[in-house]
Short mmCIF file of C-alpha atoms and ligand atoms in Angstrom, two decimals:
data_model
loop_
_atom_site.label_atom_id
_atom_site.label_comp_id
_atom_site.label_asym_id
_atom_site.label_seq_id
_atom_site.Cartn_x
_atom_site.Cartn_y
_atom_site.Cartn_z
CA UNK E 295 -0.50 19.37 3.91
CA UNK E 296 0.95 20.55 7.19
CA UNK E 297 -2.39 21.58 8.62
CA UNK E 298 -1.63 19.17 11.46
CA UNK E 299 1.63 20.97 12.22
CA UNK E 300 0.91 24.70 12.04
CA UNK E 301 4.19 25.42 13.85
CA UNK E 302 6.27 24.01 11.03
CA UNK E 303 5.76 26.88 8.67
CA UNK E 304 6.76 29.43 11.32
CA UNK E 305 9.81 27.37 12.23
CA UNK E 306 10.71 27.03 8.59
CA UNK E 307 10.25 30.73 8.03
CA UNK E 308 12.57 31.58 10.92
CA UNK E 309 15.12 29.01 9.76
CA UNK E 310 15.22 30.19 6.18
CA UNK E 311 15.28 33.90 7.01
CA UNK E 312 18.05 33.56 9.59
CA UNK E 313 20.06 31.31 7.25
CA UNK E 314 19.69 33.90 4.52
CA UNK E 315 20.79 36.70 6.86
CA UNK E 316 23.83 34.72 8.00
CA UNK E 317 24.81 33.61 4.51
CA UNK E 318 24.19 37.11 3.19
CA UNK E 319 27.09 38.58 1.29
CA UNK E 320 29.14 35.36 1.40
CA UNK E 321 26.57 33.60 -0.74
CA UNK E 322 26.52 36.51 -3.14
CA UNK E 323 30.26 36.49 -3.71
CA UNK E 324 31.33 32.84 -3.71
CA UNK E 325 29.43 30.03 -5.37
CA UNK E 326 31.55 27.00 -4.51
CA UNK E 327 30.19 23.43 -4.31
CA UNK E 328 30.18 23.57 -0.52
CA UNK E 329 28.84 25.91 2.15
CA UNK E 330 31.02 27.38 4.94
CA UNK E 331 30.55 24.26 7.11
CA UNK E 332 31.91 22.10 4.29
CA UNK E 333 28.52 20.53 3.50
CA UNK E 334 27.86 20.13 -0.20
CA UNK E 335 25.50 22.71 -1.62
CA UNK E 336 22.07 21.40 -2.58
CA UNK E 337 21.33 21.12 -6.28
CA UNK E 338 18.13 23.07 -5.64
CA UNK E 339 20.39 25.96 -4.50
CA UNK E 340 22.65 25.70 -7.52
CA UNK E 341 25.01 22.99 -6.26
CA UNK E 342 26.12 19.88 -8.10
CA UNK E 343 23.60 17.05 -8.40
CA UNK E 344 24.20 13.98 -6.22
CA UNK E 345 22.88 11.70 -8.99
CA UNK E 346 25.25 11.83 -11.93
CA UNK E 347 23.77 9.12 -14.14
CA UNK E 348 20.68 9.20 -16.32
CA UNK E 349 18.11 6.51 -15.64
CA UNK E 350 16.83 4.74 -18.71
CA UNK E 351 14.18 2.09 -18.66
CA UNK E 352 14.58 -0.35 -21.53
CA UNK E 353 11.52 -1.77 -23.27
CA UNK E 354 10.17 -4.58 -21.16
CA UNK E 355 9.16 -6.75 -24.13
CA UNK E 356 10.70 -7.78 -27.43
CA UNK E 357 11.74 -10.98 -29.19
CA UNK E 358 10.45 -13.38 -26.55
CA UNK E 359 6.97 -11.87 -26.85
CA UNK E 360 7.19 -11.64 -30.65
CA UNK E 361 8.00 -15.34 -30.87
CA UNK E 362 4.96 -16.28 -28.74
CA UNK E 363 2.66 -13.88 -30.61
CA UNK E 364 3.76 -15.33 -33.96
CA UNK E 365 2.97 -18.83 -32.69
CA UNK E 366 -0.41 -17.60 -31.49
CA UNK E 367 -1.24 -16.19 -34.96
CA UNK E 368 -0.96 -19.68 -36.46
CA UNK E 369 -3.74 -20.99 -34.21
CA UNK E 370 -7.32 -21.60 -35.31
CA UNK E 371 -8.74 -20.33 -32.04
CA UNK E 372 -7.76 -17.49 -29.73
CA UNK E 373 -9.92 -18.77 -26.88
CA UNK E 374 -8.26 -19.63 -23.56
CA UNK E 375 -9.71 -23.06 -22.81
CA UNK E 376 -7.00 -25.60 -23.70
CA UNK E 377 -5.31 -22.84 -25.72
CA UNK E 378 -1.58 -23.50 -26.26
CA UNK E 379 -0.49 -20.03 -25.07
CA UNK E 380 -2.58 -20.22 -21.91
CA UNK E 381 -1.34 -23.77 -21.28
CA UNK E 382 2.29 -22.72 -21.72
CA UNK E 383 1.86 -19.59 -19.59
CA UNK E 384 0.34 -21.61 -16.74
CA UNK E 385 3.07 -24.25 -17.04
CA UNK E 386 5.74 -21.58 -16.70
CA UNK E 387 3.83 -19.91 -13.90
CA UNK E 388 3.64 -23.19 -11.97
CA UNK E 389 7.39 -23.71 -12.30
CA UNK E 390 7.84 -20.48 -10.35
CA UNK E 391 4.77 -20.86 -8.13
CA UNK E 392 4.22 -24.53 -7.30
CA UNK E 393 0.45 -24.25 -6.91
CA UNK E 394 -1.71 -27.10 -8.15
CA UNK E 395 -4.51 -24.93 -9.53
CA UNK E 396 -3.81 -21.75 -11.50
CA UNK E 397 -6.09 -19.78 -13.77
CA UNK E 398 -5.56 -16.77 -16.01
CA UNK E 399 -7.96 -13.81 -15.92
CA UNK E 400 -8.30 -10.21 -17.08
CA UNK E 401 -6.81 -8.24 -14.16
CA UNK E 402 -5.61 -8.29 -10.58
CA UNK E 403 -9.04 -6.98 -9.61
CA UNK E 404 -10.59 -9.95 -11.44
CA UNK E 405 -8.19 -12.39 -9.74
CA UNK E 406 -9.20 -11.00 -6.34
CA UNK E 407 -12.89 -11.10 -7.23
CA UNK E 408 -12.55 -14.73 -8.36
CA UNK E 409 -10.75 -15.54 -5.08
CA UNK E 410 -13.51 -13.94 -3.02
CA UNK E 411 -16.22 -15.83 -4.95
CA UNK E 412 -14.30 -19.10 -4.50
CA UNK E 413 -13.86 -18.33 -0.80
CA UNK E 414 -17.64 -18.06 -0.52
CA UNK E 415 -17.74 -14.49 0.75
CA UNK E 416 -21.40 -13.50 0.93
CA UNK E 417 -23.68 -10.71 2.18
CA UNK E 418 -22.37 -9.16 5.39
CA UNK E 419 -19.22 -11.31 5.59
CA UNK E 420 -16.23 -9.31 6.77
CA UNK E 421 -12.86 -9.37 5.05
CA UNK E 422 -9.91 -7.75 6.82
CA UNK E 423 -7.37 -6.05 4.61
CA UNK E 424 -5.01 -3.11 4.09
CA UNK E 425 -6.32 0.44 3.55
CA UNK E 426 -3.19 1.35 1.57
CA UNK E 427 -3.59 -0.59 -1.64
CA UNK E 428 -5.15 -0.45 -5.07
CA UNK E 429 -8.95 -0.30 -4.75
CA UNK E 430 -8.96 -3.54 -6.78
CA UNK E 431 -8.14 -5.36 -3.54
CA UNK E 432 -11.67 -4.77 -2.25
CA UNK E 433 -13.81 -4.33 -5.38
CA UNK E 434 -14.61 -8.05 -5.46
CA UNK E 435 -15.45 -8.10 -1.75
CA UNK E 436 -17.96 -5.30 -2.22
CA UNK E 437 -19.45 -6.88 -5.38
CA UNK E 438 -20.07 -10.08 -3.41
CA UNK E 439 -21.83 -7.91 -0.79
CA UNK E 440 -19.04 -8.53 1.68
CA UNK E 441 -17.70 -5.84 3.99
CA UNK E 442 -14.07 -4.71 3.83
CA UNK E 443 -12.60 -4.04 7.26
CA UNK E 444 -9.39 -2.05 7.16
CA UNK E 445 -6.59 -2.85 9.60
CA UNK E 446 -3.53 -0.79 10.43
CA UNK E 447 -0.08 -1.41 8.96
CA UNK E 448 3.46 -1.77 10.26
CA UNK E 449 5.18 1.63 10.43
CA UNK E 450 7.96 0.82 7.95
CA UNK E 451 6.97 -2.58 6.54
CA UNK E 452 3.72 -1.10 5.17
CA UNK E 453 2.11 -4.53 5.53
CA UNK E 454 -0.74 -5.71 7.79
CA UNK E 455 -0.06 -5.48 11.52
CA UNK E 456 -1.11 -8.99 12.69
CA UNK E 457 -2.06 -7.74 16.17
CA UNK E 458 -4.42 -5.14 14.69
CA UNK E 459 -5.86 -7.75 12.30
CA UNK E 460 -6.67 -9.97 15.26
CA UNK E 461 -8.29 -7.08 17.15
CA UNK E 462 -10.66 -6.49 14.23
CA UNK E 463 -11.93 -10.06 14.02
CA UNK E 464 -15.65 -10.46 14.78
CA UNK E 465 -18.03 -13.42 14.41
CA UNK E 466 -18.69 -12.13 10.86
CA UNK E 467 -15.04 -12.25 9.75
CA UNK E 468 -14.52 -14.79 6.95
CA UNK E 469 -11.22 -13.87 5.32
CA UNK E 470 -8.05 -11.82 5.40
CA UNK E 471 -6.58 -10.32 2.24
CA UNK E 472 -2.86 -9.87 2.86
CA UNK E 473 -1.51 -7.19 0.54
CA UNK E 474 2.24 -7.50 -0.10
CA UNK E 475 2.52 -3.76 -0.59
CA UNK E 476 5.49 -2.55 -2.65
CA UNK E 477 6.51 -6.18 -3.03
CA UNK E 478 7.30 -6.57 0.67
CA UNK E 479 5.94 -9.87 2.02
CA UNK E 480 3.41 -9.64 4.84
CA UNK E 481 4.15 -11.55 8.04
CA UNK E 482 2.47 -14.64 6.60
CA UNK E 483 3.28 -17.02 9.45
CA UNK E 484 1.52 -14.70 11.89
CA UNK E 485 -1.43 -14.09 9.55
CA UNK E 486 -1.76 -17.81 8.75
CA UNK E 487 -1.76 -18.63 12.49
CA UNK E 488 -4.52 -16.07 13.06
CA UNK E 489 -6.48 -17.41 10.08
CA UNK E 490 -6.17 -21.00 11.32
CA UNK E 491 -7.12 -20.07 14.87
CA UNK E 492 -10.27 -18.22 13.77
CA UNK E 493 -11.09 -20.47 10.80
CA UNK E 494 -10.54 -17.70 8.23
CA UNK E 495 -9.46 -17.91 4.61
CA UNK E 496 -6.15 -16.20 3.87
CA UNK E 497 -6.01 -14.59 0.43
CA UNK E 498 -2.69 -13.15 -0.74
CA UNK E 499 -2.77 -10.02 -2.91
CA UNK E 500 0.54 -10.49 -4.76
CA UNK E 501 -0.20 -7.81 -7.40
CA UNK E 502 2.83 -5.71 -6.42
CA UNK E 503 4.96 -8.70 -5.48
CA UNK E 504 5.91 -10.75 -8.57
CA UNK E 505 9.13 -12.55 -7.60
CA UNK E 506 8.93 -11.75 -3.88
CA UNK E 507 9.81 -14.47 -1.38
CA UNK E 508 8.62 -15.09 2.14
CA UNK E 509 11.25 -16.91 4.25
CA UNK E 510 12.67 -18.28 1.02
CA UNK E 511 9.32 -19.48 -0.36
CA UNK E 512 7.66 -17.84 -3.38
CA UNK E 513 4.99 -15.41 -2.30
CA UNK E 514 1.46 -16.75 -2.76
CA UNK E 515 2.22 -20.24 -1.49
CA UNK E 516 1.39 -19.76 2.21
CA UNK E 517 -2.19 -18.46 1.96
CA UNK E 518 -5.21 -20.40 0.67
CA UNK E 519 -5.62 -18.40 -2.57
CA UNK E 520 -3.16 -16.06 -4.30
CA UNK E 521 -3.85 -13.25 -6.77
CA UNK E 522 -1.61 -11.45 -9.25
CA UNK E 523 -1.98 -8.48 -11.58
CA UNK E 524 -0.39 -8.06 -15.00
CA UNK E 525 -1.37 -4.42 -15.37
CA UNK E 526 1.13 -2.24 -17.20
CA UNK E 527 2.90 -0.85 -14.11
CA UNK E 528 3.50 -4.22 -12.46
CA UNK E 529 6.83 -6.14 -12.51
CA UNK E 530 5.73 -8.19 -15.50
CA UNK E 531 2.79 -7.23 -17.66
CA UNK E 532 0.43 -8.01 -20.49
CA UNK E 533 -0.96 -4.46 -20.46
CA UNK E 534 -3.80 -5.83 -18.36
CA UNK E 535 -4.29 -9.30 -17.01
CA UNK E 536 -4.17 -11.45 -13.91
CA UNK E 537 -3.58 -14.88 -12.43
CA UNK E 538 -5.37 -16.56 -9.53
CA UNK E 539 -4.05 -19.76 -7.95
CA UNK E 540 -4.48 -22.15 -5.06
CA UNK E 541 -3.18 -25.42 -3.64
CA UNK E 542 -6.32 -25.92 -1.58
CA UNK E 543 -8.79 -28.59 -2.74
CA UNK E 544 -11.71 -26.49 -1.48
CA UNK E 545 -10.87 -23.49 -3.68
CA UNK E 546 -8.46 -24.54 -6.45
CA UNK E 547 -10.84 -26.70 -8.50
CA UNK E 548 -13.51 -23.95 -8.67
CA UNK E 549 -11.27 -21.01 -9.65
CA UNK E 550 -11.91 -21.62 -13.36
CA UNK E 551 -15.69 -21.41 -13.12
CA UNK E 552 -15.52 -18.47 -10.67
CA UNK E 553 -13.88 -16.52 -13.51
CA UNK E 554 -15.88 -18.00 -16.38
CA UNK E 555 -19.58 -17.27 -15.81
CA UNK E 556 -19.96 -20.04 -13.26
CA UNK E 557 -19.59 -22.81 -15.85
CA UNK E 558 -17.22 -25.71 -15.20
CA UNK E 559 -15.62 -26.43 -18.58
CA UNK E 560 -14.17 -29.74 -17.42
CA UNK E 561 -17.22 -31.24 -15.73
CA UNK E 562 -20.07 -29.43 -17.48
CA UNK E 563 -23.28 -29.44 -15.46
CA UNK E 564 -24.63 -26.05 -16.45
CA UNK E 565 -24.68 -23.04 -14.19
CA UNK E 566 -24.40 -24.36 -10.67
CA UNK E 567 -23.04 -21.06 -9.45
CA UNK E 568 -22.97 -17.41 -10.46
CA UNK E 569 -19.93 -15.51 -11.69
CA UNK E 570 -18.94 -13.06 -14.38
CA UNK E 571 -16.63 -13.35 -17.40
CA UNK E 572 -13.01 -12.62 -16.50
CA UNK E 573 -11.39 -14.81 -19.19
CA UNK E 574 -7.94 -13.95 -20.54
CA UNK E 575 -7.55 -14.51 -24.29
CA UNK E 576 -4.72 -16.28 -26.13
CA UNK E 577 -2.94 -13.15 -27.44
CA UNK E 578 -2.63 -11.91 -23.85
CA UNK E 579 -1.54 -15.33 -22.60
CA UNK E 580 1.15 -15.40 -25.32
CA UNK E 581 2.66 -12.23 -23.86
CA UNK E 582 2.32 -13.63 -20.33
CA UNK E 583 4.23 -16.81 -21.28
CA UNK E 584 7.10 -14.65 -22.54
CA UNK E 585 7.01 -12.19 -19.63
CA UNK E 586 7.34 -15.03 -17.12
CA UNK E 587 10.76 -15.76 -18.65
CA UNK E 588 11.81 -12.24 -17.69
CA UNK E 589 10.43 -12.30 -14.17
CA UNK E 590 13.42 -13.54 -12.20
CA UNK E 591 15.73 -11.03 -13.87
CA UNK E 592 13.43 -8.10 -13.11
CA UNK E 593 12.66 -9.21 -9.56
CA UNK E 594 16.22 -9.95 -8.48
CA UNK E 595 17.45 -6.64 -9.90
CA UNK E 596 14.82 -4.65 -8.05
CA UNK E 597 15.46 -6.56 -4.83
CA UNK E 598 19.17 -5.80 -5.07
CA UNK E 599 18.63 -2.10 -5.82
CA UNK E 600 16.13 -1.53 -3.02
CA UNK E 601 18.26 -3.36 -0.46
CA UNK E 602 21.26 -1.31 -1.52
CA UNK E 603 19.31 1.90 -0.98
CA UNK E 604 18.37 0.75 2.52
CA UNK E 605 21.99 -0.12 3.30
CA UNK E 606 23.18 3.30 2.16
CA UNK E 607 20.56 5.45 3.89
CA UNK E 608 20.54 3.48 7.15
CA UNK E 609 21.30 5.65 10.16
CA UNK E 610 20.47 9.02 8.61
CA UNK E 611 18.73 10.96 11.40
CA UNK E 612 15.03 11.52 10.69
CA UNK E 613 14.84 8.91 7.91
CA UNK E 614 13.30 5.48 8.43
CA UNK E 615 14.12 3.10 5.55
CA UNK E 616 11.77 0.51 4.07
CA UNK E 617 11.82 -2.37 6.57
CA UNK E 618 12.19 -5.88 5.16
CA UNK E 619 12.63 -9.11 7.13
CA UNK E 620 16.21 -10.37 6.56
CA UNK E 621 14.96 -13.77 5.34
CA UNK E 622 12.47 -12.27 2.87
CA UNK E 623 12.91 -10.95 -0.63
CA UNK E 624 11.14 -7.63 -1.20
CA UNK E 625 10.90 -6.81 -4.90
CA UNK E 626 10.25 -3.06 -4.42
CA UNK E 627 7.40 -2.25 -6.75
CA UNK E 628 8.48 1.07 -5.34
CA UNK E 629 10.69 1.95 -2.39
CA UNK E 630 8.94 3.67 0.50
CA UNK E 631 10.57 5.41 3.44
CA UNK E 632 9.33 7.51 6.33
CA UNK E 633 10.27 11.13 6.89
CA UNK E 634 10.22 12.25 10.53
CA UNK E 635 8.63 15.69 10.27
CA UNK E 636 10.02 16.84 13.60
CA UNK E 637 13.62 16.09 12.58
CA UNK E 638 13.71 18.63 9.75
CA UNK E 639 13.33 22.36 9.13
CA UNK E 640 11.46 21.64 5.91
CA UNK E 641 8.23 19.82 5.22
CA UNK E 642 7.94 16.66 3.13
CA UNK E 643 7.10 18.49 -0.10
CA UNK E 644 10.21 20.66 0.18
CA UNK E 645 12.34 17.62 1.02
CA UNK E 646 11.04 15.76 -2.03
CA UNK E 647 11.59 18.82 -4.23
CA UNK E 648 15.21 19.04 -3.06
CA UNK E 649 15.70 15.31 -3.71
CA UNK E 650 14.22 15.62 -7.18
CA UNK E 651 16.60 18.50 -7.93
CA UNK E 652 19.46 16.15 -7.00
CA UNK E 653 18.28 13.83 -9.78
CA UNK E 654 16.28 11.38 -7.65
CA UNK E 655 13.08 9.93 -9.10
CA UNK E 656 10.76 10.30 -6.12
CA UNK E 657 7.44 11.69 -4.96
CA UNK E 658 5.52 12.44 -1.79
CA UNK E 659 3.29 9.65 -0.47
CA UNK E 660 1.36 7.07 -2.46
CA UNK E 661 -2.45 7.09 -2.61
CA UNK E 662 -3.74 10.36 -1.18
CA UNK E 663 -5.95 8.90 1.59
CA UNK E 664 -6.64 5.44 3.03
CA UNK E 665 -9.26 3.66 0.93
CA UNK E 666 -11.99 4.04 3.54
CA UNK E 667 -11.64 7.83 3.38
CA UNK E 668 -12.41 7.93 -0.34
CA UNK E 669 -15.80 9.53 -1.11
CA UNK E 670 -17.49 6.32 -2.28
CA UNK E 671 -16.70 4.68 1.09
CA UNK E 672 -17.52 7.74 3.18
CA UNK E 673 -20.94 7.91 1.50
CA UNK E 674 -21.45 4.11 1.58
CA UNK E 675 -22.61 4.58 -1.99
CA UNK E 676 -21.34 1.50 -3.84
CA UNK E 677 -24.46 0.55 -5.81
CA UNK E 678 -26.35 3.45 -7.43
CA UNK E 679 -25.93 5.47 -4.24
CA UNK E 680 -26.84 2.53 -2.00
CA UNK E 681 -25.08 -0.12 0.03
CA UNK E 682 -27.74 -2.81 0.35
CA UNK E 683 -26.04 -4.85 3.09
CA UNK E 684 -25.95 -1.79 5.34
CA UNK E 685 -29.47 -0.71 4.50
CA UNK E 686 -30.67 -4.26 5.23
CA UNK E 687 -28.89 -4.33 8.57
CA UNK E 688 -26.39 -7.05 7.60
CA UNK E 689 -23.56 -4.76 8.65
CA UNK E 690 -23.15 -1.77 10.92
CA UNK E 691 -19.92 -0.72 9.21
CA UNK E 692 -19.51 3.06 9.19
CA UNK E 693 -16.44 4.05 7.17
CA UNK E 694 -16.63 7.62 8.50
CA UNK E 695 -15.68 6.25 11.94
CA UNK E 696 -13.02 3.79 10.74
CA UNK E 697 -9.56 4.58 12.13
CA UNK E 698 -6.09 3.41 11.12
CA UNK E 699 -3.68 5.92 12.71
CA UNK E 700 -0.37 4.46 11.49
CA UNK E 701 -1.74 4.36 7.95
CA UNK E 702 -2.66 8.06 8.15
CA UNK E 703 0.88 8.85 9.31
CA UNK E 704 2.44 6.72 6.56
CA UNK E 705 0.52 8.57 3.89
CA UNK E 706 1.39 11.95 5.41
CA UNK E 707 5.13 11.41 5.75
CA UNK E 708 6.04 8.60 3.39
CA UNK E 709 8.41 9.31 0.52
CA UNK E 710 8.30 7.09 -2.54
CA UNK E 711 11.32 6.28 -4.69
CA UNK E 712 10.97 4.79 -8.15
CA UNK E 713 12.77 1.48 -8.48
CA UNK E 714 12.94 -0.40 -11.74
CA UNK E 715 15.10 -2.97 -13.45
CA UNK E 716 16.76 -0.37 -15.71
CA UNK E 717 18.38 1.40 -12.77
CA UNK E 718 22.03 0.87 -11.86
CA UNK E 719 23.87 0.58 -8.56
CA UNK E 720 25.51 3.87 -9.45
CA UNK E 721 22.11 5.55 -9.58
CA UNK E 722 21.15 4.12 -6.19
CA UNK E 723 24.43 5.30 -4.65
CA UNK E 724 23.70 8.78 -6.02
CA UNK E 725 20.14 8.68 -4.70
CA UNK E 726 21.38 7.61 -1.26
CA UNK E 727 23.95 10.41 -1.32
CA UNK E 728 21.14 12.82 -2.19
CA UNK E 729 19.09 11.69 0.81
CA UNK E 730 22.11 12.13 3.08
CA UNK E 731 22.91 15.57 1.68
CA UNK E 732 19.35 16.90 1.77
CA UNK E 733 18.70 15.42 5.24
CA UNK E 734 21.85 17.04 6.58
CA UNK E 735 20.99 20.38 5.03
CA UNK E 736 17.50 20.50 6.55
CA UNK E 737 18.27 18.78 9.87
CA UNK E 738 16.96 20.74 12.88
C1 PLP K 226 -2.56 -3.30 -9.26
C2 PLP K 226 -3.12 -3.83 -8.00
C3 PLP K 226 -4.39 -4.42 -7.94
C4 PLP K 226 -5.33 -4.43 -9.08
O1 PLP K 226 -4.79 -4.96 -10.24
P1 PLP K 226 -5.44 -4.54 -11.66
O2 PLP K 226 -4.77 -5.48 -12.61
O3 PLP K 226 -5.08 -3.12 -11.89
O4 PLP K 226 -6.89 -4.77 -11.56
C5 PLP K 226 -4.80 -4.95 -6.72
N1 PLP K 226 -4.03 -4.91 -5.64
C6 PLP K 226 -2.82 -4.33 -5.66
C7 PLP K 226 -1.99 -4.33 -4.41
C8 PLP K 226 -2.33 -3.76 -6.82
O5 PLP K 226 -1.13 -3.16 -6.82
#
């Protein structure tokens, strides 16, 4: 991991050996909670853990879901079209997200694919997005023979850097997919201004951002089309599922047929366009209707916990907290912070190991490499080893030459903290204390 910093291991070696020599017999004889300088001993070295509470995550479903599922079982049809569960779920959804057109589907990936079809992305069209995301963000783009173009991210917001987005615009650019990574809203005013100036469609990937707010407004209401995932790890879930929505008269009315084989169930008229089957069934919609009742509770709890962690770790040398605009609500699908390699005698893996020993639920990084460095991108091998748009000369995109330096750095020195609605303030205070303690111990 530290191949880029070969000096670190030598520095670490010197630091640990000299510390061991100095500590020597003292360490052997006394095993108090603090070292000679009065700093608390790390749990990894036998000290007391900073986190003193167990973290339990309660079941995320129960009577609300049971009630809906029982109602669903009395129905004669489990099909979505005009289904009572789907109707109720979309009603509840629209109370939270005041978007005129909303449609259920089978996943976040499906929602994004539907959005891209509705946006009219075609062969060779470029779509600018984040390289740190679930691959589902770009699967639809590639299936429509569009070309994902990856832009760099803000160092501690982990969302699209509007200036870099603008630099990557070409005459072929048709859309931007703004990924609200970790539940932190992108700078939507800036992205919307860029989209308007260049006549681009702004799609919001809200999969990690249920309950997030941008300048007080629910996420998903600034862009032209918004997409959500209900996969098991998301804030609310149906195991798998998704929602796609829009207020725009160009896109909203066609979302349904873009996720239902190209057939308009309201107007009929046969197959005027081509799309696949991404329909959500009634049993799934029943669970969605119930989960939406839980959303605000989950989201506000996570927002509070993540903000508390930021408040408590602010100012620790070498640590850069998750950066959120003061007027936004980040719902922390997870909490991400940056670790300044040069500020510590240990590497990220050792830092994370020490934090974990303190009782913190954390891990190093997120996805292992930016999307464009994954093998399927590097080989341009999306369709049976081929990428027709490239072979036909509709794009010159070469993912092996694509560069997003801040993104590389984020993935190399980011540290991820689990945040969920079952956690308590007490846990967060312990986790913050652990960061302080471990950072102090390893400070250069
Ligand atoms: C989960 C996720 C997706 C894909 O959602 P699925 O329901 O798993 O298909 C897309 N984008 C982001 C940012 C996600 O977190």
